[in-house]
Amino acid sequence: MTGIVPIVVAALFGAVVGSFLNVCIYRLPLGASVVWPGSACARCRRPLAWFENLPVVSYLVLRGKCRSCGEEISIRYPIVELITAAMFAIGWWYYGPSVLLASRLVLGCGLIVLFEIDREHQILPHAVTLPGILVGFLFSLFTEPGWQASLLGIVLGGGILLAIGYGYFLVRHEEGLGMGDFKMLAMIGAFLGWRLTLVTLMMASLVGSLVGLILIVARRGDMKSALPFGTFLALGAAGAAMVGAGALDWYLSLW
Ligand SMILES: [Zn+2]
C-alpha cells in the first residue's frame, strides 16, 4: 500500500499510541497501573473528558492548561505524541507493512518511554526493559536480525555494560552506570542484533561525551555529573536502526 492516505492513517495511529506512551512515562516511575484508571489532571485529579484526551489537538485547544485548576500541562505530552506520530508515518513509508516494521515500532515506543523516564528520573523501569528483551527475541524469530544475532545481541549488549559497570565499581568504589543500563542495551540487542548493538553503544558514547563536554564548557556540570546514559542509549539505538550496519563497516574500516 503506497500513497499518502496510509501514511496519514499511520501518523494518526502513532499519535494515539504516543498518548499511551505519555501515560507510561508519567505512571511507570510512580509504580502505578498504565491501564487504569483513566487520565486525570496531575494537580486537581479531575478525570479528563474525551475531548481533553485527544493527542496534540487537546493541548492546543486547552492552550496547555487544565480547564479546572489552570495547572500547566507539560509540553512533553504533545512532543511525545508528535514524535510517535512521525515515527509511525516514516516507519510505514520506509519499511511498508511487515514484521520488521512492527518490530522497529515496538522498539521505538520502548525507546521513547525509556528516553524520557531516564531523562526525568534517572531510572530505567524493569517493566519496560525485561519484557522488551523477550519481545525483541520473539520478533527475531520472524525477521531481522534473526534469532542467533538477537541472542548474541542480548548477551553482548548486557554483558559489555555489566562488565564496564562492574569494572568502574572495582576501581572507583561507586556505581557509574545504573543497573538499568545493561538491561536496556540487552533489550536493544534483542531487537537489533549484536552488530547494531555495537553501533548503538558507539553512538550513545559519542553523543554522551559531546553533551558532557558541552555541559562542562558551559560550567553546568563537572566530570562526575551523572548523565542519564539510558537517554543516550535510546538516541544511539534510534540512530543505529536508521543508518544500519553500514556505520559499523565504516568504523571498522578505519582501523
Ligand atoms: Zn487540574
Short mmCIF file of C-alpha atoms and ligand atoms in Angstrom, two decimals, residues 41-46 66-71, ligand 1:
data_model
loop_
_atom_site.label_atom_id
_atom_site.label_comp_id
_atom_site.label_asym_id
_atom_site.label_seq_id
_atom_site.Cartn_x
_atom_site.Cartn_y
_atom_site.Cartn_z
CA CYS A 41 -5.21 16.29 35.88
CA ALA A 42 -1.96 15.78 37.81
CA ARG A 43 -2.88 18.50 40.29
CA CYS A 44 -6.68 18.70 40.82
CA ARG A 45 -7.22 14.99 39.95
CA ARG A 46 -10.31 15.79 37.87
CA CYS A 66 -6.07 22.31 32.86
CA ARG A 67 -9.61 23.61 32.36
CA SER A 68 -10.45 23.46 36.08
CA CYS A 69 -7.36 24.41 38.04
CA GLY A 70 -5.20 26.09 35.40
CA GLU A 71 -2.28 23.74 36.08
ZN ZN B 1 -6.45 20.45 37.09
#
